[in-house]
Coordinates of C-alpha atoms in Angstrom, one line a residue:
M868 CA 90.2 -187.7 215.2
K869 CA 86.9 -186.2 213.8
V870 CA 87.3 -183.8 210.9
A871 CA 84.9 -181.7 208.9
L872 CA 85.7 -180.6 205.4
V873 CA 83.7 -177.7 204.0
I874 CA 83.4 -177.1 200.2
Y875 CA 80.5 -176.1 198.0
F876 CA 80.8 -179.0 195.6
F877 CA 82.4 -182.2 196.8
T878 CA 83.5 -184.3 193.7
D879 CA 86.4 -186.1 192.1
V880 CA 85.3 -185.5 188.5
K881 CA 86.0 -181.8 188.0
G882 CA 88.0 -178.8 189.4
G883 CA 91.4 -178.6 190.9
V884 CA 90.2 -177.6 194.4
E885 CA 87.4 -180.2 194.3
R886 CA 89.6 -183.0 193.2
Y887 CA 92.2 -182.1 195.8
T888 CA 89.6 -182.1 198.6
Y889 CA 88.3 -185.4 197.5
G890 CA 91.8 -187.0 197.4
L891 CA 92.5 -185.5 200.9
A892 CA 89.2 -186.9 202.3
K893 CA 90.1 -190.4 201.0
G894 CA 93.6 -190.1 202.5
L895 CA 92.1 -189.1 205.9
L896 CA 89.9 -192.2 205.8
S897 CA 93.0 -194.3 205.2
K898 CA 94.5 -192.9 208.4
G899 CA 91.4 -194.0 210.4
I900 CA 90.1 -190.4 210.7
E901 CA 86.3 -189.8 210.7
V902 CA 85.5 -187.5 207.8
H903 CA 82.4 -185.3 207.6
I904 CA 81.6 -183.4 204.4
Y905 CA 79.7 -180.1 204.5
A906 CA 78.7 -179.4 201.0
H907 CA 75.8 -178.0 199.0
K908 CA 76.1 -180.9 196.5
W909 CA 78.3 -183.9 195.9
R910 CA 79.0 -186.4 193.1
I911 CA 81.6 -189.0 193.6
S912 CA 82.7 -192.1 191.7
E913 CA 83.1 -194.2 194.9
P914 CA 79.8 -193.8 196.7
S915 CA 80.6 -196.7 199.1
L916 CA 83.3 -194.6 200.9
P917 CA 82.2 -194.0 204.5
F918 CA 81.9 -190.2 204.5
F919 CA 79.3 -188.5 206.6
F920 CA 77.5 -186.0 204.4
H921 CA 75.8 -182.8 205.6
K922 CA 73.8 -180.8 203.1
V923 CA 74.4 -177.0 203.3
P924 CA 71.6 -174.9 201.9
A925 CA 72.6 -172.3 199.4
M926 CA 71.0 -170.2 196.7
G927 CA 72.1 -171.8 193.5
F928 CA 70.6 -169.4 190.9
Y929 CA 73.0 -166.4 191.2
T930 CA 76.7 -166.6 192.0
A931 CA 76.7 -163.7 194.5
F932 CA 73.8 -165.2 196.5
K933 CA 75.4 -168.7 196.2
V934 CA 78.7 -167.5 197.6
L935 CA 77.2 -165.5 200.5
S936 CA 74.5 -168.0 201.4
F937 CA 76.9 -171.0 201.5
A938 CA 79.4 -169.2 203.6
K939 CA 76.7 -168.1 206.1
N940 CA 74.8 -171.3 206.3
S941 CA 77.9 -173.6 206.6
A942 CA 79.1 -171.4 209.5
E943 CA 75.7 -171.6 211.3
M944 CA 75.6 -175.4 210.9
L945 CA 79.2 -175.9 212.2
K946 CA 78.8 -173.7 215.2
N947 CA 76.4 -176.2 216.6
E948 CA 78.7 -179.2 216.2
H949 CA 82.0 -180.3 217.7
Y950 CA 84.9 -181.4 215.5
D951 CA 88.6 -181.8 216.3
V952 CA 89.4 -179.9 213.1
I953 CA 87.3 -177.9 210.6
N954 CA 89.0 -177.4 207.3
G955 CA 87.5 -174.9 204.8
F956 CA 88.1 -175.0 201.0
G957 CA 87.1 -171.9 199.1
R958 CA 84.9 -169.1 200.3
T959 CA 84.1 -170.1 203.9
Y960 CA 84.8 -168.2 207.1
Y961 CA 84.2 -170.6 210.0
Q962 CA 87.0 -173.1 210.3
D963 CA 90.2 -174.0 212.1
V964 CA 92.2 -174.4 208.9
Y965 CA 91.6 -172.7 205.6
R966 CA 93.3 -173.9 202.5
V967 CA 93.9 -171.3 199.8
G968 CA 93.5 -173.3 196.6
G969 CA 93.0 -170.5 194.0
G970 CA 94.9 -167.5 195.3
C971 CA 93.2 -164.2 196.3
H972 CA 90.4 -163.0 194.1
I973 CA 91.7 -159.4 193.7
E974 CA 95.0 -160.7 192.3
Y975 CA 93.0 -163.1 190.0
L976 CA 91.1 -160.1 188.7
K977 CA 94.2 -158.0 188.2
R978 CA 95.8 -160.8 186.1
T979 CA 92.8 -161.7 184.0
H980 CA 91.0 -158.4 183.5
P981 CA 93.0 -155.7 181.7
G982 CA 90.4 -153.1 182.9
M983 CA 91.7 -153.4 186.5
A984 CA 94.6 -151.1 185.5
N985 CA 92.2 -148.3 184.9
P986 CA 90.6 -146.8 188.1
F987 CA 87.3 -146.1 186.3
W988 CA 86.8 -149.7 185.1
R989 CA 88.4 -151.1 188.3
F990 CA 85.5 -149.6 190.2
F991 CA 82.9 -151.3 188.1
I992 CA 84.7 -154.7 188.1
M993 CA 85.2 -154.7 191.9
N994 CA 81.6 -153.7 192.5
N995 CA 80.2 -156.4 190.2
P996 CA 77.9 -158.3 192.6
R997 CA 79.8 -161.6 192.1
N998 CA 83.2 -160.1 192.7
A999 CA 82.0 -158.0 195.6
A1000 CA 80.5 -161.1 197.2
I1001 CA 83.7 -163.2 196.8
V1002 CA 85.9 -160.4 198.2
S1003 CA 83.5 -159.8 201.1
V1004 CA 83.8 -163.5 202.1
E1005 CA 87.5 -163.5 201.6
K1006 CA 87.9 -160.6 204.0
R1007 CA 86.1 -162.5 206.7
T1008 CA 88.0 -165.7 205.9
F1009 CA 91.4 -164.0 206.7
R1010 CA 90.2 -162.0 209.7
K1011 CA 92.0 -163.0 212.9
G1012 CA 89.8 -165.3 214.9
N1013 CA 88.1 -166.9 211.9
Y1014 CA 91.0 -169.4 211.5
R1015 CA 93.9 -170.9 213.4
K1016 CA 96.1 -171.8 210.4
I1017 CA 96.1 -171.0 206.7
I1018 CA 97.4 -173.5 204.2
C1019 CA 98.8 -172.1 201.0
N1020 CA 99.8 -174.4 198.1
S1021 CA 102.6 -172.2 196.9
Q1022 CA 104.7 -169.2 198.0
L1023 CA 102.9 -167.3 195.3
S1024 CA 99.5 -167.7 197.1
K1025 CA 101.2 -167.0 200.4
N1026 CA 102.5 -163.7 199.2
E1027 CA 99.1 -162.8 197.9
V1028 CA 97.4 -163.5 201.3
R1029 CA 100.1 -161.5 203.1
Q1030 CA 99.8 -158.6 200.6
Y1031 CA 96.0 -158.2 200.5
Y1032 CA 95.0 -159.4 204.0
N1033 CA 98.1 -158.8 206.1
V1034 CA 97.9 -162.3 207.6
P1035 CA 100.9 -162.9 210.0
E1036 CA 103.6 -165.1 208.4
E1037 CA 103.5 -167.5 211.4
D1038 CA 99.8 -168.2 210.7
I1039 CA 100.6 -169.6 207.2
E1040 CA 101.9 -173.0 206.2
V1041 CA 103.0 -173.7 202.6
I1042 CA 102.1 -177.3 201.7
Y1043 CA 102.5 -178.0 198.0
N1044 CA 100.0 -180.1 196.2
G1045 CA 100.5 -183.8 196.0
V1046 CA 100.1 -186.2 193.1
D1047 CA 99.2 -189.9 192.7
T1048 CA 102.5 -191.1 191.3
E1049 CA 101.1 -194.5 190.5
K1050 CA 98.1 -193.2 188.6
F1051 CA 100.3 -190.8 186.6
H1052 CA 103.3 -192.9 185.5
P1053 CA 105.7 -193.0 182.6
R1054 CA 105.0 -196.7 182.1
D1055 CA 101.7 -195.8 180.6
R1056 CA 103.4 -194.7 177.4
G1057 CA 103.7 -198.3 176.4
R1058 CA 99.9 -198.8 176.7
F1059 CA 98.6 -195.6 175.2
R1060 CA 101.1 -193.6 173.3
D1061 CA 100.8 -195.1 169.8
K1062 CA 97.0 -195.5 169.9
I1063 CA 96.2 -191.8 170.6
R1064 CA 98.9 -190.5 168.3
R1065 CA 97.6 -192.6 165.5
T1066 CA 94.0 -191.4 166.2
Y1067 CA 95.1 -187.8 165.5
G1068 CA 97.7 -188.5 162.8
I1069 CA 100.7 -187.5 165.0
K1070 CA 103.9 -188.9 163.7
E1071 CA 106.7 -190.4 165.8
N1072 CA 109.0 -187.5 165.1
D1073 CA 106.4 -184.9 165.9
L1074 CA 106.7 -183.1 169.3
A1075 CA 103.2 -183.5 170.9
V1076 CA 102.8 -180.6 173.3
L1077 CA 99.9 -180.9 175.7
F1078 CA 97.8 -178.0 177.0
A1079 CA 95.3 -179.1 179.7
G1080 CA 93.0 -177.0 181.8
T1081 CA 89.5 -175.7 182.3
G1082 CA 88.9 -172.1 181.4
F1083 CA 91.0 -171.7 178.2
E1084 CA 91.3 -167.9 178.4
R1085 CA 92.7 -167.9 181.9
K1086 CA 95.0 -170.9 181.3
G1087 CA 96.5 -169.0 178.3
L1088 CA 95.4 -171.1 175.3
K1089 CA 95.7 -168.2 172.9
H1090 CA 99.4 -167.8 173.9
A1091 CA 99.9 -171.6 173.5
I1092 CA 98.4 -171.5 170.0
D1093 CA 100.5 -168.4 169.0
T1094 CA 103.6 -170.2 170.3
A1095 CA 102.8 -173.3 168.1
A1096 CA 102.3 -170.9 165.2
L1097 CA 105.9 -169.6 165.6
L1098 CA 107.3 -173.2 165.7
R1099 CA 105.3 -175.0 163.0
H1100 CA 107.2 -173.8 159.9
Q1101 CA 110.5 -175.0 161.2
Y1102 CA 109.6 -177.7 163.7
P1103 CA 107.1 -180.6 163.6
V1104 CA 105.0 -179.5 166.5
K1105 CA 101.5 -180.6 167.4
L1106 CA 99.5 -178.9 170.2
L1107 CA 97.0 -181.2 172.0
V1108 CA 94.3 -179.3 173.9
T1109 CA 92.1 -180.9 176.5
G1110 CA 89.8 -179.4 179.2
K1111 CA 86.2 -178.1 179.7
D1112 CA 85.6 -175.0 177.7
S1113 CA 84.3 -173.9 174.3
A1114 CA 86.8 -174.6 171.4
G1115 CA 84.6 -172.7 168.9
P1116 CA 86.3 -169.3 169.0
Y1117 CA 89.8 -170.9 168.8
R1118 CA 88.9 -173.2 165.9
S1119 CA 87.7 -170.1 164.0
E1120 CA 91.0 -168.3 164.7
L1121 CA 93.0 -171.4 163.6
K1122 CA 91.2 -171.4 160.2
K1123 CA 92.2 -167.8 159.7
M1124 CA 95.8 -168.7 160.7
K1125 CA 95.7 -171.6 158.3
M1126 CA 97.0 -174.1 160.9
P1127 CA 94.1 -176.4 161.7
E1128 CA 96.4 -179.5 161.4
T1129 CA 98.7 -178.1 164.1
V1130 CA 96.2 -177.9 167.0
Y1131 CA 93.9 -180.7 168.0
F1132 CA 91.0 -180.3 170.5
L1133 CA 90.5 -183.5 172.4
G1134 CA 87.6 -182.2 174.6
W1135 CA 87.2 -183.3 178.2
R1136 CA 89.0 -186.6 178.8
D1137 CA 88.3 -189.0 181.6
D1138 CA 91.4 -190.9 180.5
I1139 CA 93.8 -188.0 181.0
Q1140 CA 96.6 -190.5 182.0
A1141 CA 96.5 -191.7 178.4
V1142 CA 96.7 -188.2 177.0
Y1143 CA 99.8 -187.5 179.2
A1144 CA 101.3 -190.8 178.0
S1145 CA 100.8 -189.8 174.3
S1146 CA 102.5 -186.4 174.8
D1147 CA 106.1 -185.3 174.8
A1148 CA 105.9 -182.1 176.8
F1149 CA 103.4 -180.0 178.8
F1150 CA 102.8 -176.3 178.2
L1151 CA 100.6 -174.1 180.3
P1152 CA 101.1 -170.3 179.8
T1153 CA 98.6 -169.5 182.4
L1154 CA 97.6 -166.0 183.5
S1155 CA 96.7 -167.0 187.0
D1156 CA 97.1 -170.2 189.0
S1157 CA 98.1 -170.6 192.6
F1158 CA 99.3 -174.1 191.7
A1159 CA 98.1 -175.8 188.6
N1160 CA 98.0 -179.5 189.6
A1161 CA 98.0 -180.6 186.0
C1162 CA 101.7 -179.5 185.9
L1163 CA 102.5 -181.9 188.7
E1164 CA 100.4 -184.7 187.1
A1165 CA 102.3 -184.1 183.8
M1166 CA 105.7 -184.3 185.6
S1167 CA 104.7 -187.5 187.4
A1168 CA 103.9 -188.9 183.9
G1169 CA 107.4 -187.9 182.8
L1170 CA 106.7 -184.7 180.9
P1171 CA 108.9 -181.7 181.0
V1172 CA 106.8 -178.6 181.9
V1173 CA 106.9 -175.1 180.5
T1174 CA 104.8 -172.6 182.4
T1175 CA 104.7 -169.1 183.8
T1176 CA 105.7 -167.3 187.0
S1177 CA 101.9 -166.6 187.4
N1178 CA 101.6 -170.3 188.3
G1179 CA 102.7 -171.5 191.8
A1180 CA 103.7 -174.8 190.2
S1181 CA 106.7 -172.9 188.7
E1182 CA 108.3 -173.0 192.2
I1183 CA 109.1 -176.7 191.8
I1184 CA 110.5 -176.3 188.3
R1185 CA 114.3 -176.1 187.9
E1186 CA 115.2 -174.2 184.7
G1187 CA 116.5 -176.6 182.0
V1188 CA 116.4 -179.5 184.4
N1189 CA 112.8 -180.6 184.6
G1190 CA 111.2 -177.8 182.6
Y1191 CA 111.2 -174.1 181.9
V1192 CA 109.5 -171.0 183.3
I1193 CA 108.6 -167.8 181.4
N1194 CA 107.9 -164.5 183.1
N1195 CA 105.1 -163.3 180.8
P1196 CA 102.3 -165.6 179.4
A1197 CA 102.3 -163.5 176.2
D1198 CA 106.0 -164.1 175.6
T1199 CA 105.4 -166.5 172.8
E1200 CA 108.9 -166.1 171.4
G1201 CA 110.5 -166.9 174.7
A1202 CA 108.2 -170.0 175.1
A1203 CA 109.0 -171.1 171.6
N1204 CA 112.7 -171.0 172.3
K1205 CA 112.2 -173.1 175.4
L1206 CA 110.2 -175.7 173.5
K1207 CA 112.7 -175.8 170.7
T1208 CA 115.2 -177.5 173.1
L1209 CA 112.8 -180.4 173.6
F1210 CA 113.0 -181.4 169.9
D1211 CA 116.4 -182.9 170.9
E1212 CA 115.6 -186.5 171.9
K1213 CA 118.4 -186.8 174.5
T1214 CA 117.6 -183.5 176.1
R1215 CA 113.9 -184.4 176.3
A1216 CA 114.6 -187.9 177.7
Q1217 CA 116.8 -186.5 180.5
M1218 CA 114.3 -183.8 181.4
S1219 CA 111.5 -186.4 181.4
E1220 CA 113.5 -188.5 183.9
N1221 CA 114.1 -185.4 186.1
A1222 CA 110.4 -184.4 185.9
R1223 CA 109.4 -187.8 187.2
K1224 CA 112.0 -187.6 190.1
T1225 CA 110.6 -184.2 191.1
A1226 CA 107.0 -185.5 191.1
L1227 CA 108.1 -188.3 193.5
E1228 CA 109.1 -185.6 196.0
Y1229 CA 105.5 -184.3 195.9
S1230 CA 103.4 -187.4 196.3
A1231 CA 99.9 -187.4 197.6
E1232 CA 101.1 -189.3 200.6
T1233 CA 103.6 -186.6 201.4
N1234 CA 100.9 -184.0 201.2
L1235 CA 98.6 -186.0 203.4
Q1236 CA 101.2 -186.5 206.1
K1237 CA 101.9 -182.8 206.2
V1238 CA 98.2 -181.9 206.5
V1239 CA 97.6 -184.5 209.2
A1240 CA 100.6 -183.2 211.1
L1241 CA 99.0 -179.7 210.9
Y1242 CA 95.7 -181.1 212.1
E1243 CA 97.4 -182.6 215.1
Q1244 CA 99.0 -179.3 215.9
I1245 CA 95.5 -177.7 215.8
V1246 CA 94.2 -180.2 218.2
K1247 CA 97.0 -179.4 220.6
M1248 CA 96.3 -175.6 220.2
K1249 CA 92.7 -176.2 221.1
Q1250 CA 93.6 -178.2 224.2
G1251 CA 95.6 -175.2 225.4

C-alpha cells in the first residue's frame, strides 16, 4: 500500500496533531506501507526513517495566507499523483480520509471567545482574516466529494462535524487516540519520582497535581490555579505546570494571591515521562479539546485524570473509577471536591491502577490497526 499523509508541519517534537501524525507514520512503516509526507516543513528526531518527503509551497508570513496557500498547493500537487490512500490532517481539502484532530473552528471560537455570544462581536471575530480562512477551508474539507471517510478522535468532535457541516453519520468513523503504553508507564516512578519532587521541594505527603498543555488560556490554567487556591489552606497540594506558553502573567497573579509556593512552572519538558512519574494526579480544566492526548498519556503513566466535558478524552473516563469529569471549566469548587478524594492514599492507588488499565485499551497499536483497516476499506471503495 502507498499512502500520502498531508500536514503543514511534520514533527514529533510539538503539537498534539503533529505528534499523532508522526506516530501514525512510523506505525505505517512498521506494517510495510510506503509513506509519503506532504508538508511545508518537517523536523523529526529520527531522520533515518524511510519517509518520502514532498515540500508543499506555502506563504508563511501571515496565518490566513498560510492556511489558504497550503490547502490549495497540496491539492494541486496530489492531483498529479496516485496513492492508494491520501490522509489529510488539519486544513486540507483534497484527500480520501480526513482526520479531525482539533474539532471544528467555529466551536473552538465559541468556547474560547466570550464575544461570540454577542452578534456584533461575533461578526468581527468570524470575519477576522485568520478565522475566515480557516472556516473557508473547513467548509471545503467537509463538502461531499472532497473525502471518502472522516476520522474523528471523539464523539465530541463527531457531533461538531455533524452539527456544523451536516456530514452523514455513515461517513464518520470515531477512532480514539492511542498512546505508547511502554513509553508512559507507572514503573517510571521508581526512576524519577523522588528526584523531581526534591528539585521543587515537594514533600512525600503533598499531592502533586500536574497540568500539561500548550496554550495555557485554552487549556484552563487560570481555573487550575484557582482550584489549587481553594485547596491549599486545608490540603497539601502542589500544582506542577508544564507546556509551551508564557508563565509571566500567571506568576504575577500568583504573587497577588500570595501562593507562589503552591504552583511550580516547569517550562517545556522533553522528559515529560519523568514529570508524569513525579505526579499523583492530572488536572486539565480545558475550554476546548477534541481529545487531549496528554490525558491518555497521564492515564498510561498511572495518573487519575480530572478534566471537563469540553475535552473528548472525558469519554474514556469513568467517574470515580479512573478519574473525574466536571461540566464547566470554571467550576473550581467542583474540581476541588473531586481532587480532595485523591488525598486518600488507598483511593488514589486504586484509581491509578484503573487509569493504567484504561490506557491499555487505547494503545497506539490498537489505534494503528483501526486506521489501517479503514485504509483497506478505502482501497476497496476505489476499486469499486
